[in-house]
PDB file of C-alpha atoms in Angstrom:
ATOM      1  CA  MET A 162     -12.134  13.773   7.013  1.00 63.00           C
ATOM      2  CA  THR A 163      -9.536  15.279   4.695  1.00 87.00           C
ATOM      3  CA  ALA A 164      -6.225  13.581   5.487  1.00 96.00           C
ATOM      4  CA  ARG A 165      -5.213  11.618   2.405  1.00 97.00           C
ATOM      5  CA  VAL A 166      -3.651   8.153   2.452  1.00 98.00           C
ATOM      6  CA  THR A 167      -1.589   7.194  -0.591  1.00 98.00           C
ATOM      7  CA  VAL A 168      -1.002   3.508  -1.203  1.00 98.00           C
ATOM      8  CA  VAL A 169       1.891   2.309  -3.372  1.00 98.00           C
ATOM      9  CA  GLY A 170       2.039  -1.235  -4.668  1.00 98.00           C
ATOM     10  CA  GLU A 171       0.686  -3.986  -6.819  1.00 96.00           C
ATOM     11  CA  ALA A 172      -2.765  -4.632  -8.196  1.00 96.00           C
ATOM     12  CA  LEU A 173      -3.153  -8.181  -9.475  1.00 94.00           C
ATOM     13  CA  VAL A 174      -5.557 -10.984 -10.268  1.00 92.00           C
ATOM     14  CA  ASP A 175      -6.058 -13.826  -7.787  1.00 86.00           C
ATOM     15  CA  LEU A 176      -6.980 -17.162  -9.321  1.00 87.00           C
ATOM     16  CA  LEU A 177      -8.878 -18.738  -6.417  1.00 84.00           C
ATOM     17  CA  TRP A 178      -8.780 -22.534  -6.418  1.00 85.00           C
ATOM     18  CA  LYS A 179     -10.622 -24.244  -3.574  1.00 84.00           C
ATOM     19  CA  THR A 180      -9.617 -27.711  -2.467  1.00 84.00           C
ATOM     20  CA  GLY A 181     -11.666 -30.251  -4.410  1.00 86.00           C
ATOM     21  CA  ALA A 182     -13.086 -27.712  -6.860  1.00 85.00           C
ATOM     22  CA  ARG A 183     -12.943 -28.102 -10.638  1.00 88.00           C
ATOM     23  CA  ASP A 184     -13.366 -24.413 -11.441  1.00 89.00           C
ATOM     24  CA  VAL A 185     -10.976 -21.559 -10.728  1.00 86.00           C
ATOM     25  CA  HIS A 186     -12.395 -18.115  -9.937  1.00 86.00           C
ATOM     26  CA  ALA A 187     -10.546 -15.002 -11.126  1.00 90.00           C
ATOM     27  CA  ALA A 188     -10.770 -12.082  -8.691  1.00 87.00           C
ATOM     28  CA  PRO A 189      -8.929  -8.745  -8.840  1.00 90.00           C
ATOM     29  CA  GLY A 190      -6.853  -8.058  -5.753  1.00 88.00           C
ATOM     30  CA  GLY A 191      -3.318  -7.507  -4.536  1.00 91.00           C
ATOM     31  CA  SER A 192      -2.555  -6.448  -0.980  1.00 93.00           C
ATOM     32  CA  PRO A 193      -1.910  -2.732  -1.647  1.00 96.00           C
ATOM     33  CA  ALA A 194      -4.932  -2.489  -3.946  1.00 95.00           C
ATOM     34  CA  ASN A 195      -7.094  -4.229  -1.345  1.00 94.00           C
ATOM     35  CA  VAL A 196      -5.873  -1.836   1.342  1.00 97.00           C
ATOM     36  CA  ALA A 197      -6.715   1.141  -0.875  1.00 97.00           C
ATOM     37  CA  VAL A 198     -10.199  -0.229  -1.567  1.00 95.00           C
ATOM     38  CA  GLY A 199     -10.665  -0.829   2.161  1.00 96.00           C
ATOM     39  CA  LEU A 200      -9.766   2.794   2.861  1.00 97.00           C
ATOM     40  CA  ARG A 201     -12.164   3.959   0.167  1.00 96.00           C
ATOM     41  CA  ARG A 202     -14.959   1.887   1.769  1.00 94.00           C
ATOM     42  CA  LEU A 203     -14.211   3.661   5.047  1.00 95.00           C
ATOM     43  CA  GLY A 204     -14.639   7.021   3.350  1.00 95.00           C
ATOM     44  CA  ARG A 205     -10.976   7.988   3.617  1.00 96.00           C
ATOM     45  CA  PRO A 206      -9.529  10.119   0.764  1.00 97.00           C
ATOM     46  CA  THR A 207      -7.197   7.624  -0.881  1.00 98.00           C
ATOM     47  CA  THR A 208      -4.924   7.430  -3.910  1.00 98.00           C
ATOM     48  CA  LEU A 209      -3.508   4.166  -5.262  1.00 98.00           C
ATOM     49  CA  LEU A 210      -0.248   4.238  -7.219  1.00 98.00           C
ATOM     50  CA  THR A 211       0.026   0.995  -9.146  1.00 97.00           C
ATOM     51  CA  SER A 212       0.563  -0.536 -12.590  1.00 96.00           C
ATOM     52  CA  TRP A 213      -0.920  -3.293 -14.729  1.00 96.00           C
ATOM     53  CA  GLY A 214      -0.433  -4.651 -18.207  1.00 94.00           C
ATOM     54  CA  GLU A 215      -2.447  -4.502 -21.395  1.00 94.00           C
ATOM     55  CA  ASP A 216      -3.616  -8.096 -21.032  1.00 93.00           C
ATOM     56  CA  PRO A 217      -6.784  -9.927 -19.883  1.00 93.00           C
ATOM     57  CA  PRO A 218      -5.823  -9.838 -16.169  1.00 94.00           C
ATOM     58  CA  GLY A 219      -5.018  -6.152 -16.547  1.00 95.00           C
ATOM     59  CA  GLU A 220      -8.452  -5.441 -17.994  1.00 96.00           C
ATOM     60  CA  LEU A 221     -10.010  -7.165 -14.980  1.00 95.00           C
ATOM     61  CA  VAL A 222      -7.899  -5.015 -12.648  1.00 96.00           C
ATOM     62  CA  ARG A 223      -8.778  -1.825 -14.553  1.00 96.00           C
ATOM     63  CA  ALA A 224     -12.512  -2.530 -14.475  1.00 96.00           C
ATOM     64  CA  HIS A 225     -12.453  -3.472 -10.798  1.00 94.00           C
ATOM     65  CA  LEU A 226     -10.597  -0.340  -9.706  1.00 95.00           C
ATOM     66  CA  ALA A 227     -12.892   1.830 -11.830  1.00 95.00           C
ATOM     67  CA  GLU A 228     -15.938   0.340 -10.095  1.00 93.00           C
ATOM     68  CA  THR A 229     -14.588   1.157  -6.625  1.00 91.00           C
ATOM     69  CA  GLY A 230     -14.503   4.902  -7.257  1.00 91.00           C
ATOM     70  CA  LEU A 231     -10.933   4.909  -5.952  1.00 94.00           C
ATOM     71  CA  THR A 232      -8.503   7.551  -7.195  1.00 97.00           C
ATOM     72  CA  VAL A 233      -5.914   5.550  -9.149  1.00 98.00           C
ATOM     73  CA  ARG A 234      -2.665   6.701 -10.706  1.00 97.00           C
ATOM     74  CA  ARG A 235      -1.525   4.044 -13.155  1.00 97.00           C
ATOM     75  CA  VAL A 236       2.222   4.565 -13.325  1.00 96.00           C
ATOM     76  CA  PRO A 237       4.409   3.551 -16.269  1.00 94.00           C
ATOM     77  CA  ALA A 238       6.407   0.349 -15.855  1.00 95.00           C
ATOM     78  CA  ASP A 239       9.354  -1.271 -17.595  1.00 93.00           C
ATOM     79  CA  THR A 240       7.324  -4.367 -18.496  1.00 90.00           C
ATOM     80  CA  ASP A 241       3.762  -4.707 -19.721  1.00 88.00           C
ATOM     81  CA  ARG A 242       2.444  -7.602 -17.646  1.00 91.00           C
ATOM     82  CA  THR A 243      -0.151  -7.874 -14.916  1.00 95.00           C
ATOM     83  CA  ILE A 244       0.766  -9.889 -11.821  1.00 94.00           C
ATOM     84  CA  VAL A 245      -1.232 -13.109 -11.436  1.00 93.00           C
ATOM     85  CA  ALA A 246      -1.477 -14.980  -8.131  1.00 88.00           C
ATOM     86  CA  LEU A 247      -2.688 -18.568  -7.888  1.00 86.00           C
ATOM     87  CA  ALA A 248      -4.356 -18.866  -4.482  1.00 80.00           C
ATOM     88  CA  TYR A 249      -4.946 -22.417  -3.247  1.00 82.00           C
ATOM     89  CA  LEU A 250      -7.752 -22.334  -0.681  1.00 79.00           C
ATOM     90  CA  GLY A 251      -7.793 -25.003   2.032  1.00 80.00           C
ATOM     91  CA  VAL A 252     -10.927 -26.362   3.681  1.00 76.00           C
ATOM     92  CA  ASP A 253     -10.403 -23.823   6.505  1.00 72.00           C
ATOM     93  CA  GLY A 254     -10.438 -20.902   4.068  1.00 64.00           C
ATOM     94  CA  ALA A 255      -6.707 -20.198   4.400  1.00 70.00           C
ATOM     95  CA  ALA A 256      -4.808 -19.403   1.194  1.00 71.00           C
ATOM     96  CA  ARG A 257      -1.403 -20.494  -0.124  1.00 78.00           C
ATOM     97  CA  TYR A 258       0.023 -18.512  -3.044  1.00 80.00           C
ATOM     98  CA  ASP A 259       2.136 -18.861  -6.166  1.00 85.00           C
ATOM     99  CA  PHE A 260       2.908 -15.815  -8.336  1.00 88.00           C
ATOM    100  CA  LEU A 261       3.645 -14.796 -11.898  1.00 86.00           C
ATOM    101  CA  ALA A 262       5.101 -11.462 -10.897  1.00 86.00           C
ATOM    102  CA  SER A 263       6.910  -8.372 -12.125  1.00 90.00           C
ATOM    103  CA  TRP A 264       7.097  -5.013 -10.339  1.00 95.00           C
ATOM    104  CA  ASP A 265       9.087  -2.264 -12.016  1.00 95.00           C
ATOM    105  CA  PRO A 266       7.376   1.144 -11.847  1.00 96.00           C
ATOM    106  CA  ARG A 267       9.436   3.895 -13.470  1.00 94.00           C
ATOM    107  CA  GLU A 268       8.080   6.705 -11.287  1.00 94.00           C
ATOM    108  CA  LEU A 269       5.915   7.071  -8.179  1.00 97.00           C
ATOM    109  CA  PRO A 270       4.199  10.491  -8.176  1.00 96.00           C
ATOM    110  CA  VAL A 271       2.764  10.854  -4.670  1.00 97.00           C
ATOM    111  CA  PRO A 272       0.040  13.522  -4.245  1.00 97.00           C
ATOM    112  CA  GLU A 273       1.312  16.553  -2.364  1.00 94.00           C
ATOM    113  CA  ASP A 274      -1.493  16.416   0.207  1.00 95.00           C
ATOM    114  CA  THR A 275      -0.576  12.883   1.317  1.00 98.00           C
ATOM    115  CA  ALA A 276      -0.641  12.608   5.119  1.00 97.00           C
ATOM    116  CA  VAL A 277       0.025   8.863   5.315  1.00 98.00           C
ATOM    117  CA  LEU A 278       1.970   6.730   2.825  1.00 98.00           C
ATOM    118  CA  HIS A 279       1.474   2.966   2.794  1.00 98.00           C
ATOM    119  CA  THR A 280       3.179   0.127   0.946  1.00 98.00           C
ATOM    120  CA  GLY A 281       4.182  -3.496   1.434  1.00 97.00           C
ATOM    121  CA  SER A 282       3.752  -7.041   0.115  1.00 96.00           C
ATOM    122  CA  LEU A 283       5.306  -7.753  -3.306  1.00 96.00           C
ATOM    123  CA  ALA A 284       6.084  -4.067  -3.857  1.00 97.00           C
ATOM    124  CA  VAL A 285       8.866  -4.131  -1.243  1.00 97.00           C
ATOM    125  CA  VAL A 286      10.391  -7.446  -2.311  1.00 96.00           C
ATOM    126  CA  ILE A 287      10.377  -7.655  -6.118  1.00 95.00           C
ATOM    127  CA  GLU A 288      13.176  -5.693  -7.779  1.00 95.00           C
ATOM    128  CA  PRO A 289      13.758  -3.226  -9.278  1.00 96.00           C
ATOM    129  CA  GLY A 290      10.516  -1.760  -7.922  1.00 96.00           C
ATOM    130  CA  ALA A 291      11.271  -2.604  -4.291  1.00 97.00           C
ATOM    131  CA  SER A 292      14.328  -0.343  -4.131  1.00 97.00           C
ATOM    132  CA  ARG A 293      12.383   2.505  -5.718  1.00 97.00           C
ATOM    133  CA  VAL A 294       9.568   2.112  -3.196  1.00 98.00           C
ATOM    134  CA  LEU A 295      11.943   2.005  -0.216  1.00 98.00           C
ATOM    135  CA  GLU A 296      13.664   5.172  -1.384  1.00 98.00           C
ATOM    136  CA  LEU A 297      10.271   6.850  -1.648  1.00 98.00           C
ATOM    137  CA  CYS A 298       9.456   5.769   1.912  1.00 98.00           C
ATOM    138  CA  ARG A 299      12.696   7.240   3.221  1.00 98.00           C
ATOM    139  CA  GLN A 300      12.162  10.517   1.398  1.00 97.00           C
ATOM    140  CA  ARG A 301       8.569  10.954   2.528  1.00 97.00           C
ATOM    141  CA  ARG A 302       9.361   9.995   6.119  1.00 98.00           C
ATOM    142  CA  ALA A 303      12.189  12.533   6.213  1.00 97.00           C
ATOM    143  CA  ALA A 304       9.732  15.131   4.904  1.00 96.00           C
ATOM    144  CA  GLY A 305       7.325  14.465   7.786  1.00 96.00           C
ATOM    145  CA  THR A 306       4.807  12.126   6.165  1.00 98.00           C
ATOM    146  CA  THR A 307       3.746   9.177   8.333  1.00 98.00           C
ATOM    147  CA  VAL A 308       4.905   6.040   6.506  1.00 98.00           C
ATOM    148  CA  ALA A 309       3.411   2.587   7.105  1.00 98.00           C
ATOM    149  CA  ALA A 310       3.919  -0.839   5.594  1.00 98.00           C
ATOM    150  CA  ASP A 311       2.596  -4.390   5.751  1.00 98.00           C
ATOM    151  CA  LEU A 312       5.193  -7.138   5.374  1.00 97.00           C
ATOM    152  CA  ASN A 313       2.631  -9.623   3.973  1.00 94.00           C
ATOM    153  CA  VAL A 314       5.415 -12.181   3.494  1.00 96.00           C
ATOM    154  CA  ARG A 315       5.207 -14.200   0.265  1.00 93.00           C
ATOM    155  CA  PRO A 316       7.992 -16.833   0.178  1.00 94.00           C
ATOM    156  CA  ALA A 317       6.894 -17.821  -3.342  1.00 91.00           C
ATOM    157  CA  VAL A 318       8.508 -14.642  -4.693  1.00 92.00           C
ATOM    158  CA  GLN A 319      11.590 -14.777  -2.412  1.00 93.00           C
ATOM    159  CA  PRO A 320      12.221 -18.260  -0.965  1.00 94.00           C
ATOM    160  CA  ASP A 321      15.589 -17.240   0.536  1.00 96.00           C
ATOM    161  CA  ARG A 322      14.699 -16.587   4.191  1.00 97.00           C
ATOM    162  CA  GLY A 323      17.867 -14.628   4.850  1.00 97.00           C
ATOM    163  CA  ALA A 324      17.324 -12.319   1.899  1.00 96.00           C
ATOM    164  CA  TYR A 325      13.683 -11.816   2.874  1.00 97.00           C
ATOM    165  CA  LEU A 326      14.659 -11.000   6.447  1.00 97.00           C
ATOM    166  CA  GLU A 327      17.129  -8.380   5.230  1.00 96.00           C
ATOM    167  CA  ALA A 328      14.380  -6.871   3.064  1.00 96.00           C
ATOM    168  CA  ALA A 329      12.078  -6.801   6.106  1.00 97.00           C
ATOM    169  CA  ARG A 330      14.712  -5.036   8.197  1.00 97.00           C
ATOM    170  CA  ARG A 331      15.321  -2.459   5.476  1.00 97.00           C
ATOM    171  CA  LEU A 332      11.589  -1.844   5.303  1.00 98.00           C
ATOM    172  CA  ALA A 333      11.311  -1.547   9.085  1.00 98.00           C
ATOM    173  CA  ALA A 334      14.081   1.040   9.057  1.00 98.00           C
ATOM    174  CA  SER A 335      12.184   3.104   6.467  1.00 98.00           C
ATOM    175  CA  VAL A 336       8.719   3.352   8.085  1.00 98.00           C
ATOM    176  CA  ASP A 337       6.956   4.628  11.202  1.00 98.00           C
ATOM    177  CA  VAL A 338       4.466   1.756  11.442  1.00 98.00           C
ATOM    178  CA  LEU A 339       5.062  -1.850  10.421  1.00 98.00           C
ATOM    179  CA  LYS A 340       2.407  -4.566  10.350  1.00 98.00           C
ATOM    180  CA  ALA A 341       2.957  -8.302  10.043  1.00 98.00           C
ATOM    181  CA  SER A 342       0.955 -11.442  10.672  1.00 97.00           C
ATOM    182  CA  ASP A 343       2.008 -14.156  13.081  1.00 97.00           C
ATOM    183  CA  GLU A 344       2.525 -16.368  10.010  1.00 95.00           C
ATOM    184  CA  ASP A 345       4.838 -13.745   8.470  1.00 97.00           C
ATOM    185  CA  LEU A 346       6.923 -13.644  11.630  1.00 98.00           C
ATOM    186  CA  ALA A 347       6.955 -17.424  12.073  1.00 98.00           C
ATOM    187  CA  TRP A 348       8.506 -17.769   8.626  1.00 98.00           C
ATOM    188  CA  LEU A 349      11.013 -14.949   9.092  1.00 98.00           C
ATOM    189  CA  PHE A 350      11.914 -15.838  12.703  1.00 98.00           C
ATOM    190  CA  PRO A 351      11.418 -19.617  13.134  1.00 97.00           C
ATOM    191  CA  GLY A 352      10.785 -20.684  16.719  1.00 97.00           C
ATOM    192  CA  THR A 353      10.367 -17.096  17.968  1.00 97.00           C
ATOM    193  CA  GLU A 354       7.244 -15.816  19.718  1.00 97.00           C
ATOM    194  CA  PRO A 355       5.403 -13.091  17.739  1.00 97.00           C
ATOM    195  CA  ALA A 356       5.967 -10.426  20.400  1.00 97.00           C
ATOM    196  CA  ASP A 357       9.701 -11.137  20.474  1.00 97.00           C
ATOM    197  CA  ALA A 358       9.930 -11.029  16.680  1.00 98.00           C
ATOM    198  CA  ALA A 359       7.983  -7.762  16.715  1.00 98.00           C
ATOM    199  CA  ARG A 360      10.480  -6.267  19.167  1.00 98.00           C
ATOM    200  CA  THR A 361      13.334  -7.284  16.871  1.00 98.00           C
ATOM    201  CA  LEU A 362      11.708  -5.398  14.001  1.00 98.00           C
ATOM    202  CA  LEU A 363      10.901  -2.461  16.307  1.00 98.00           C
ATOM    203  CA  ALA A 364      14.610  -2.131  17.052  1.00 97.00           C
ATOM    204  CA  ALA A 365      15.213  -1.426  13.347  1.00 97.00           C
ATOM    205  CA  GLY A 366      13.443   1.914  13.555  1.00 95.00           C
ATOM    206  CA  PRO A 367       9.618   2.067  13.433  1.00 98.00           C
ATOM    207  CA  ARG A 368       7.599   3.664  16.243  1.00 97.00           C
ATOM    208  CA  LEU A 369       4.989   0.914  16.204  1.00 98.00           C
ATOM    209  CA  VAL A 370       4.843  -2.740  15.161  1.00 98.00           C
ATOM    210  CA  VAL A 371       1.434  -4.404  14.900  1.00 98.00           C
ATOM    211  CA  VAL A 372       1.001  -8.172  14.634  1.00 98.00           C
ATOM    212  CA  THR A 373      -2.221  -9.875  13.558  1.00 97.00           C
ATOM    213  CA  LEU A 374      -2.827 -13.243  15.218  1.00 95.00           C
ATOM    214  CA  GLY A 375      -5.773 -14.586  13.226  1.00 89.00           C
ATOM    215  CA  ALA A 376      -8.542 -15.888  15.453  1.00 87.00           C
ATOM    216  CA  ARG A 377      -6.470 -14.886  18.508  1.00 93.00           C
ATOM    217  CA  GLY A 378      -6.718 -11.179  17.722  1.00 94.00           C
ATOM    218  CA  ALA A 379      -3.795  -8.767  17.434  1.00 97.00           C
ATOM    219  CA  LEU A 380      -0.998  -7.163  19.413  1.00 97.00           C
ATOM    220  CA  ALA A 381       0.941  -3.928  19.200  1.00 98.00           C
ATOM    221  CA  VAL A 382       4.475  -3.250  20.383  1.00 98.00           C
ATOM    222  CA  THR A 383       6.052   0.147  20.993  1.00 97.00           C
ATOM    223  CA  SER A 384       9.210   1.137  22.838  1.00 95.00           C
ATOM    224  CA  GLY A 385       7.248   1.316  26.077  1.00 92.00           C
ATOM    225  CA  HIS A 386       4.151  -0.830  25.704  1.00 93.00           C
ATOM    226  CA  GLU A 387       2.746  -4.142  24.511  1.00 96.00           C
ATOM    227  CA  VAL A 388      -1.021  -4.242  23.990  1.00 96.00           C
ATOM    228  CA  GLY A 389      -3.180  -7.142  22.834  1.00 96.00           C
ATOM    229  CA  VAL A 390      -6.842  -7.504  21.856  1.00 95.00           C
ATOM    230  CA  ALA A 391      -9.065 -10.496  21.103  1.00 93.00           C
ATOM    231  CA  ALA A 392     -10.727 -11.103  17.750  1.00 88.00           C
ATOM    232  CA  PRO A 393     -14.529 -11.149  17.401  1.00 88.00           C
ATOM    233  CA  ALA A 394     -15.942 -14.653  16.967  1.00 84.00           C
ATOM    234  CA  VAL A 395     -17.348 -15.101  13.442  1.00 84.00           C
ATOM    235  CA  THR A 396     -18.099 -17.874  10.961  1.00 81.00           C
ATOM    236  CA  VAL A 397     -15.194 -17.784   8.510  1.00 83.00           C
ATOM    237  CA  VAL A 398     -15.980 -18.082   4.795  1.00 80.00           C
ATOM    238  CA  ASP A 399     -12.391 -17.360   3.778  1.00 76.00           C
ATOM    239  CA  THR A 400      -9.540 -15.212   5.051  1.00 73.00           C
ATOM    240  CA  ILE A 401      -8.642 -13.480   1.780  1.00 76.00           C
ATOM    241  CA  GLY A 402      -8.278  -9.761   2.336  1.00 80.00           C
ATOM    242  CA  ALA A 403      -8.625  -9.942   6.126  1.00 89.00           C
ATOM    243  CA  GLY A 404      -5.122  -8.647   6.775  1.00 92.00           C
ATOM    244  CA  ASP A 405      -5.559  -5.918   4.165  1.00 94.00           C
ATOM    245  CA  THR A 406      -8.843  -4.853   5.767  1.00 95.00           C
ATOM    246  CA  PHE A 407      -7.106  -4.716   9.156  1.00 96.00           C
ATOM    247  CA  GLN A 408      -4.403  -2.528   7.646  1.00 97.00           C
ATOM    248  CA  ALA A 409      -6.939  -0.216   5.989  1.00 97.00           C
ATOM    249  CA  ALA A 410      -8.642   0.350   9.338  1.00 97.00           C
ATOM    250  CA  LEU A 411      -5.250   0.961  10.956  1.00 98.00           C
ATOM    251  CA  LEU A 412      -4.250   3.527   8.327  1.00 98.00           C
ATOM    252  CA  ASP A 413      -7.637   5.212   8.604  1.00 97.00           C
ATOM    253  CA  SER A 414      -7.176   5.543  12.362  1.00 97.00           C
ATOM    254  CA  ILE A 415      -3.665   6.939  11.931  1.00 98.00           C
ATOM    255  CA  ALA A 416      -4.893   9.479   9.395  1.00 97.00           C
ATOM    256  CA  GLU A 417      -7.780  10.435  11.686  1.00 96.00           C
ATOM    257  CA  ARG A 418      -5.458  10.979  14.665  1.00 95.00           C
ATOM    258  CA  GLY A 419      -2.693  12.642  12.694  1.00 95.00           C
ATOM    259  CA  ALA A 420      -0.072  10.234  14.070  1.00 95.00           C
ATOM    260  CA  PRO A 421       0.348   6.562  15.007  1.00 96.00           C
ATOM    261  CA  PRO A 422      -1.272   5.585  18.326  1.00 94.00           C
ATOM    262  CA  VAL A 423       1.277   4.886  21.047  1.00 92.00           C
ATOM    263  CA  ALA A 424      -0.572   5.124  24.387  1.00 94.00           C
ATOM    264  CA  PRO A 425      -2.060   1.820  25.642  1.00 96.00           C
ATOM    265  CA  ASP A 426      -5.684   3.018  25.618  1.00 95.00           C
ATOM    266  CA  GLU A 427      -5.318   4.412  22.094  1.00 95.00           C
ATOM    267  CA  LEU A 428      -3.700   1.198  20.908  1.00 96.00           C
ATOM    268  CA  SER A 429      -6.478  -0.940  22.393  1.00 96.00           C
ATOM    269  CA  THR A 430      -9.193   1.166  20.761  1.00 96.00           C
ATOM    270  CA  VAL A 431      -7.514   1.115  17.359  1.00 96.00           C
ATOM    271  CA  LEU A 432      -6.677  -2.594  17.457  1.00 97.00           C
ATOM    272  CA  ARG A 433     -10.251  -3.543  18.388  1.00 95.00           C
ATOM    273  CA  ARG A 434     -11.592  -1.529  15.475  1.00 95.00           C
ATOM    274  CA  CYS A 435      -9.101  -3.122  13.088  1.00 96.00           C
ATOM    275  CA  ALA A 436      -9.842  -6.646  14.334  1.00 95.00           C
ATOM    276  CA  THR A 437     -13.572  -6.070  13.910  1.00 93.00           C
ATOM    277  CA  ALA A 438     -13.092  -4.851  10.334  1.00 93.00           C
ATOM    278  CA  ALA A 439     -11.001  -7.927   9.511  1.00 93.00           C
ATOM    279  CA  ALA A 440     -13.586 -10.237  11.089  1.00 90.00           C
ATOM    280  CA  ILE A 441     -16.327  -8.792   8.889  1.00 90.00           C
ATOM    281  CA  THR A 442     -14.235  -9.513   5.790  1.00 84.00           C
ATOM    282  CA  CYS A 443     -13.759 -13.137   6.916  1.00 86.00           C
ATOM    283  CA  THR A 444     -17.533 -13.654   6.745  1.00 85.00           C
ATOM    284  CA  ARG A 445     -17.516 -12.832   3.002  1.00 85.00           C
ATOM    285  CA  ILE A 446     -16.057 -14.354  -0.156  1.00 75.00           C
ATOM    286  CA  GLY A 447     -12.766 -12.755  -1.208  1.00 71.00           C
ATOM    287  CA  ALA A 448     -11.430  -9.318  -0.335  1.00 74.00           C
ATOM    288  CA  ASP A 449     -14.687  -7.517   0.512  1.00 80.00           C
ATOM    289  CA  PRO A 450     -13.969  -4.934   3.252  1.00 89.00           C
ATOM    290  CA  PRO A 451     -16.725  -3.228   5.254  1.00 87.00           C
ATOM    291  CA  THR A 452     -17.986   0.308   4.857  1.00 83.00           C
ATOM    292  CA  ARG A 453     -17.609   2.833   7.652  1.00 88.00           C
ATOM    293  CA  GLU A 454     -21.309   2.345   8.435  1.00 85.00           C
ATOM    294  CA  GLU A 455     -20.976  -1.444   8.659  1.00 82.00           C
ATOM    295  CA  LEU A 456     -17.941  -1.149  10.894  1.00 83.00           C
ATOM    296  CA  GLY A 457     -19.590   1.444  13.102  1.00 78.00           C
ATOM    297  CA  ALA A 458     -22.641  -0.767  13.582  1.00 74.00           C
ATOM    298  CA  LEU A 459     -20.444  -3.347  15.328  1.00 69.00           C
TER     299      LEU A 459
END
C-alpha cells in the first residue's frame, strides 16, 4: 500500500450544540481534515494540506492532527484565523451549520508522489482559496493525477443557490470523481431526483459521480451505468463525519485500484465498503472513522 492520497482543504473546530443541551462541546474537524484522518485510519499514506490560526481553536486543531499521526503540511495563509463551525444537532443526530470562516492559502505544495488528490467543502467555495484550489485540481488532473472532490454543500457560507451551483459545475469540470449527498443535490437542484442531478453534474466532466443517500445507502453514476447499494442498519448516535468517512473509503479504494471504479461489479463492491465505513462512524460520537481492521471485520 504505497499510493499516496493528498487532501487539500480546511481544518476547523466544530462547536457541537445538541438540542436541549446547556453545554457546547468543541471538537476538531472540517470535512477535508476528517477525510484525511479517515484515510490514515485505513492505513493509506496520506498528506493533508491545510491552515489554521494562532488562536485557541487553532491550538485544538494542531493538537488533534498531531495525535492522529497524519502527515500535515500547514500552509501559509493571508489571514491568521481558524475556521469555527457551530453545529446544531437535532434529536435525530443530524447537524445544521453556521460558520466563522476564512480560506486563503498562499501556496499548495502537493507531494510529488501523490496518486490521488482530494478536496471539497469550504475549500472550493470560499475565496480567494477556492480559485487556487480549483486551479491546482486542473493542473494535477492534466498531469495524470486522479482528482476527486466532495461537494459537501454549506449554504451558510454561500446562500446564493445560483452562485453555489456555478461553483459546483466548475468543480465537476475539474475532477475525475465527484461525491455529493442527496441533501447537497436537493439544495442545488430543487425538485430533482438525486440520480438526475448526478447525471447533470456528470455531464460537466467527471468520470464518476457518487451520491450518498443516508439510511437508504448510496448510488454511483457513470456514462454507462447507474449502481445503487443499501446502507447497513445501525443505531445512529450522530451523523457527523459519516460522509467524510464514506469519502475516505472511496479514495482508499481508488488509490488501491489505481483508477476510479467504473464497471458495475467494481462500483457495487466499493460502494458497499464505503457505506459500511460510514455506518460505523454513525454509531460513534463525532467524526470517528473506523480502522482498516474494524472495517474488514464487517
